[in-house]
Short mmCIF file of C-alpha atoms in Angstrom, two decimals:
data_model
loop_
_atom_site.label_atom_id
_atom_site.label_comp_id
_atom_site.label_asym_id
_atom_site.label_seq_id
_atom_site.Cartn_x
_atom_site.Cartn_y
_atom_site.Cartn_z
CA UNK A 1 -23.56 -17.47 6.99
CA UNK A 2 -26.45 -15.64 6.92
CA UNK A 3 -24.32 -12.11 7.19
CA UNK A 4 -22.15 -13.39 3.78
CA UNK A 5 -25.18 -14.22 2.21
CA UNK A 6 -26.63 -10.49 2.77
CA UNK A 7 -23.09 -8.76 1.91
CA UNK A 8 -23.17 -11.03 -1.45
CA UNK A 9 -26.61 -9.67 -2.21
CA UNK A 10 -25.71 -6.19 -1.80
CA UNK A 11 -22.58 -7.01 -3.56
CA UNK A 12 -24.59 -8.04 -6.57
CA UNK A 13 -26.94 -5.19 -6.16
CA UNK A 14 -23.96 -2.84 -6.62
CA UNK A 15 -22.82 -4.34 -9.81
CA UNK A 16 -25.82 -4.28 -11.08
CA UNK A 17 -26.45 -0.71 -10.54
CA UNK A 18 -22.69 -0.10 -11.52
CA UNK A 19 -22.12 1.63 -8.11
CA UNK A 20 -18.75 1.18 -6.35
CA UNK A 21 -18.04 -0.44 -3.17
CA UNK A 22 -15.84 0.28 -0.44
CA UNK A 23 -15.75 -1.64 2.69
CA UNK A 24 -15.74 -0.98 6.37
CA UNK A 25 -14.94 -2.80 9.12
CA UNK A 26 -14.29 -2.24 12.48
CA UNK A 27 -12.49 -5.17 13.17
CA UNK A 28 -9.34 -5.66 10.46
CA UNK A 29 -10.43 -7.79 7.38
CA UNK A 30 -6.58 -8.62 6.54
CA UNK A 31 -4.17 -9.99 8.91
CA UNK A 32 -1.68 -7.24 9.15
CA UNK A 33 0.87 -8.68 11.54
CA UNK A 34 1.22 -12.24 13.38
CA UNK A 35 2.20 -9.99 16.38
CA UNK A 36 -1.09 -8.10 16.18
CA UNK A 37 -3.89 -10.52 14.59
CA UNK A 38 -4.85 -12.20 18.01
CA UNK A 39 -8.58 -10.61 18.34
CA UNK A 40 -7.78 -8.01 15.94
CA UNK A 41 -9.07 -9.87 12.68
CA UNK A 42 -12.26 -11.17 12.67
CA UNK A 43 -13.40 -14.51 12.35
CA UNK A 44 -14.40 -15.53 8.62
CA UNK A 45 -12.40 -12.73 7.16
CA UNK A 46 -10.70 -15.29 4.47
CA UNK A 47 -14.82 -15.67 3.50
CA UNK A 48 -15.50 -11.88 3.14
CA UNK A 49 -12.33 -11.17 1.60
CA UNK A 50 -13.48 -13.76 -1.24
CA UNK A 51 -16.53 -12.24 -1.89
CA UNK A 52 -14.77 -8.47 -1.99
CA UNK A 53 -11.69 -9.74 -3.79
CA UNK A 54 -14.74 -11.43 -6.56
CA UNK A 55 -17.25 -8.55 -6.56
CA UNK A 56 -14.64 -5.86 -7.22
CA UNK A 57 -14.73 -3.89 -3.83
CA UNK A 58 -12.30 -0.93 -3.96
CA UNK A 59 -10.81 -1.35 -0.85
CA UNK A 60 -11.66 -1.63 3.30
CA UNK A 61 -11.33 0.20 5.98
CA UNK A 62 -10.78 -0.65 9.23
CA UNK A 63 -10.42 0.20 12.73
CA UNK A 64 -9.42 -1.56 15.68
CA UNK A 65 -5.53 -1.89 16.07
CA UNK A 66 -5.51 2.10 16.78
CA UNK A 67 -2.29 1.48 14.22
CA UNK A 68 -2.01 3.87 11.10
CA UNK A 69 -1.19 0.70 8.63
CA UNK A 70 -2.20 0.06 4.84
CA UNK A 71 -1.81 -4.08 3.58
CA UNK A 72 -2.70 -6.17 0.59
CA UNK A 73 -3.42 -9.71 0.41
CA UNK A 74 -2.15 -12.17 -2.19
CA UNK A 75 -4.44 -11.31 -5.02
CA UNK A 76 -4.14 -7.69 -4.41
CA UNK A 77 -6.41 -6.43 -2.30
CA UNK A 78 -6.07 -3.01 -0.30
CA UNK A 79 -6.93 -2.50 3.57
CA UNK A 80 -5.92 0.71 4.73
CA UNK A 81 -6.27 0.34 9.27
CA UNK A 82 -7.17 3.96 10.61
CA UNK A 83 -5.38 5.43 12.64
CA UNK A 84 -6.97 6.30 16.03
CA UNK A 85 -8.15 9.43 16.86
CA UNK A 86 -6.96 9.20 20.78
CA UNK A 87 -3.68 7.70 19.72
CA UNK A 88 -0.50 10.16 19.07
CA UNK A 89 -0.77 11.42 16.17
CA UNK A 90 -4.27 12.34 16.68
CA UNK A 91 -4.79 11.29 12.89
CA UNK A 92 -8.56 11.31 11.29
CA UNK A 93 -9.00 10.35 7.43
CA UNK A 94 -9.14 12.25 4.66
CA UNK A 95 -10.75 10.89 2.02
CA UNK A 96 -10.92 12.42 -1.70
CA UNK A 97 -13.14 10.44 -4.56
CA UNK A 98 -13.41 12.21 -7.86
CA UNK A 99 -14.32 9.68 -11.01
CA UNK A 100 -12.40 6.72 -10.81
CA UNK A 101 -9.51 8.10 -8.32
CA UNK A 102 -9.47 7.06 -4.76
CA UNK A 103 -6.96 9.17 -2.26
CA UNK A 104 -6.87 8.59 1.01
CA UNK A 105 -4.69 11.07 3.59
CA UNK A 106 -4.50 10.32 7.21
CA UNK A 107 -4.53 14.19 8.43
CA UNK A 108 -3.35 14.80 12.08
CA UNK A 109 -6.01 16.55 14.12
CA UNK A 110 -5.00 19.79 15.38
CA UNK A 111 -6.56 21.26 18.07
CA UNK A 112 -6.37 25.22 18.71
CA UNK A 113 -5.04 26.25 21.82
CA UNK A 114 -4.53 23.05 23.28
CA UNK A 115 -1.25 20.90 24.04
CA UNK A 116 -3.50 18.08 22.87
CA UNK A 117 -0.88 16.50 20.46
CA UNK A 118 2.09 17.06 22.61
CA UNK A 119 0.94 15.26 25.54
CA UNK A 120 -0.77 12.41 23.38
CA UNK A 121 2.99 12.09 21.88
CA UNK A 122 4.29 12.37 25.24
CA UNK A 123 1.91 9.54 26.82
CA UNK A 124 2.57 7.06 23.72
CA UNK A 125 6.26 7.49 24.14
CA UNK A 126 6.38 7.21 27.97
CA UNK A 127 4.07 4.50 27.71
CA UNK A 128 6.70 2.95 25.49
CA UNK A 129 9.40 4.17 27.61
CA UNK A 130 7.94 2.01 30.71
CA UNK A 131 7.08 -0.98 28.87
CA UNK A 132 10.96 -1.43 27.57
CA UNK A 133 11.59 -0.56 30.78
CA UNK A 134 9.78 -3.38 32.50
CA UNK A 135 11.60 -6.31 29.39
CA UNK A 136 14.35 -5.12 30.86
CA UNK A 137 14.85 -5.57 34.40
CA UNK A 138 18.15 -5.31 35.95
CA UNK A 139 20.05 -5.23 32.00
CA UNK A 140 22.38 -2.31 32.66
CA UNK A 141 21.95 -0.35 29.21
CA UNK A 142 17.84 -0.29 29.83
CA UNK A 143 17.61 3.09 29.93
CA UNK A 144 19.05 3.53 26.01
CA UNK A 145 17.16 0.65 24.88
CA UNK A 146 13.87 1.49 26.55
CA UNK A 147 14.33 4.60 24.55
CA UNK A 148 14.81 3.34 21.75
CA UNK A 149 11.61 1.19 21.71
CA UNK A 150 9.89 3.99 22.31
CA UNK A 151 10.95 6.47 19.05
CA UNK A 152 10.80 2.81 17.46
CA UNK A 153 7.11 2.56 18.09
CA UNK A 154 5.76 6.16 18.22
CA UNK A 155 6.96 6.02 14.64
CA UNK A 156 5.32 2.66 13.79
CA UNK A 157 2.18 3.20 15.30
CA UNK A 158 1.67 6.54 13.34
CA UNK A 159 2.16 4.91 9.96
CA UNK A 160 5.61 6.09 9.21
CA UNK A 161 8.35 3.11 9.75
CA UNK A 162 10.25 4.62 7.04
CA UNK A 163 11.00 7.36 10.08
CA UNK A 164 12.36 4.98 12.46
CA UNK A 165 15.66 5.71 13.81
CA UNK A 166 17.52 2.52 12.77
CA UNK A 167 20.06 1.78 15.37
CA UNK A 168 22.11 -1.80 14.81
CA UNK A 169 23.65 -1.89 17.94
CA UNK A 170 20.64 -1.39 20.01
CA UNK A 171 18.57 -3.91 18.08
CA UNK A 172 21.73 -6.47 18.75
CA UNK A 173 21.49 -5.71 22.32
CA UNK A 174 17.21 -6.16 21.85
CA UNK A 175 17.79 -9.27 20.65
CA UNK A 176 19.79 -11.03 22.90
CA UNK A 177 17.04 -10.55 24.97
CA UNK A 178 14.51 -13.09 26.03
CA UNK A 179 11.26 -10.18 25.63
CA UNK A 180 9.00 -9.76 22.58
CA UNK A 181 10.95 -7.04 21.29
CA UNK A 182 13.27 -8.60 18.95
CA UNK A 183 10.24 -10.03 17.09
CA UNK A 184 8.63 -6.83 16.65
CA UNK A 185 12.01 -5.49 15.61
CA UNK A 186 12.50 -8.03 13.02
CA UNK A 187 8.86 -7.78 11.68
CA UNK A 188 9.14 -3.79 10.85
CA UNK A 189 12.22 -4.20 8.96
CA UNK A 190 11.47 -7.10 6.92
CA UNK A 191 8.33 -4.83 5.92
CA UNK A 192 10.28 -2.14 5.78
CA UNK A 193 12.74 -3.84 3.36
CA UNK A 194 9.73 -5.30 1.36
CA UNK A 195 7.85 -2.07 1.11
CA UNK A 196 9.68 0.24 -1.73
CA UNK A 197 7.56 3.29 0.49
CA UNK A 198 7.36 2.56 3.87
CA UNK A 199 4.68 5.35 4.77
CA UNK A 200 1.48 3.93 5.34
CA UNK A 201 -0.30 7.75 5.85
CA UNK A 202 -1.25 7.93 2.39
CA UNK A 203 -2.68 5.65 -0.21
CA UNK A 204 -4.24 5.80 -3.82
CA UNK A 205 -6.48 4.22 -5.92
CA UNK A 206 -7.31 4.13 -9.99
CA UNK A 207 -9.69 1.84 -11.83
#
């Protein structure tokens, strides 16, 4: 309570002084997936998302789910997650604020000389690769669809669903399944489906 009481102060402050606010959080202030929320949004974000969503924050940023991801709640609201720097792609943020124009960019980080980025890539996808591979068991077409959830969720994780490889047959065989899988399939393309851009890398703002 006491933590609300000093955001709404500073909140008020702000307005006030007619400066804008954007918000950061390390911790996601929106719920951007059911598969994903578990410890990932903080407690009392409903209360701080009132007092942003009534004060006229811009925006928030967050941290956390190391996935690049961009949401808005029912009245509107933007929350752009960061992508992690240790997590293929390697993306930091770029951030651009000139008069009333927000643009956000998230810019992967390219290291000279280094192999950096290909072995990140390589580590999130065989880290996928071994988790599908472990759902799977004994199913005798676990090497295709192991694959498969790995391109699936390099992609995801980096912000860019709208770069999946789509494959209906392998999702079929995902979701006979008794794994986790078919969920997370199912989630990404309803998204996918109800987002008329599905690339969550960019983002921006007028007022």
């Amino acid at each position: 309570k006491a933590t609300l009481e000093f955001v709404e102060e500073q909140l008020i402050d702000a307005a006030n002084n007619h400066a804008y606010v954007i918000g950061v959080t390390h911790q996601t202030l929106l719920v951007h997936s059911e598969l994903t929320s578990q410890g990932i949004t903080f407690i009392n974000n409903d209360k701080l998302l009132a007092l942003y969503e009534k004060y006229n924050v811009l925006l928030n940023l967050s941290g956390h789910m190391h996935i690049q991801h961009i949401k808005e709640s029912e009245n509107g609201f933007v929350e752009i997650s960061t992508g992690a720097l240790m997590t293929s792609p390697n993306y930091h943020a770029k951030i651009h604020l000139e008069g009333r124009e927000f643009s956000y960019q998230a810019v992967p980080t390219i290291v000279e000389k280094s192999d950096i980025n290909e072995k990140s890539k390589d580590f999130l996808w065989d880290n996928g690769y071994r988790q599908g591979q472990e759902q799977l068991s004994d199913n005798p077409n676990k090497d295709e669809m192991a694959a498969y959830f790995a391109d699936f969720n390099v992609n995801y994780i980096a912000g860019r669903p709208d770069q999946i490889p789509w494959n209906d047959d392998i999702s079929k065989k995902w979701g006979n399944t008794d794994t986790f899988v078919p969920l997370y399939l199912q989630y990404v393309a309803d998204e996918v489906e109800q987002v008329e851009n599905a690339d969550f890398t960019k983002y921006k703002l007028k007022w």
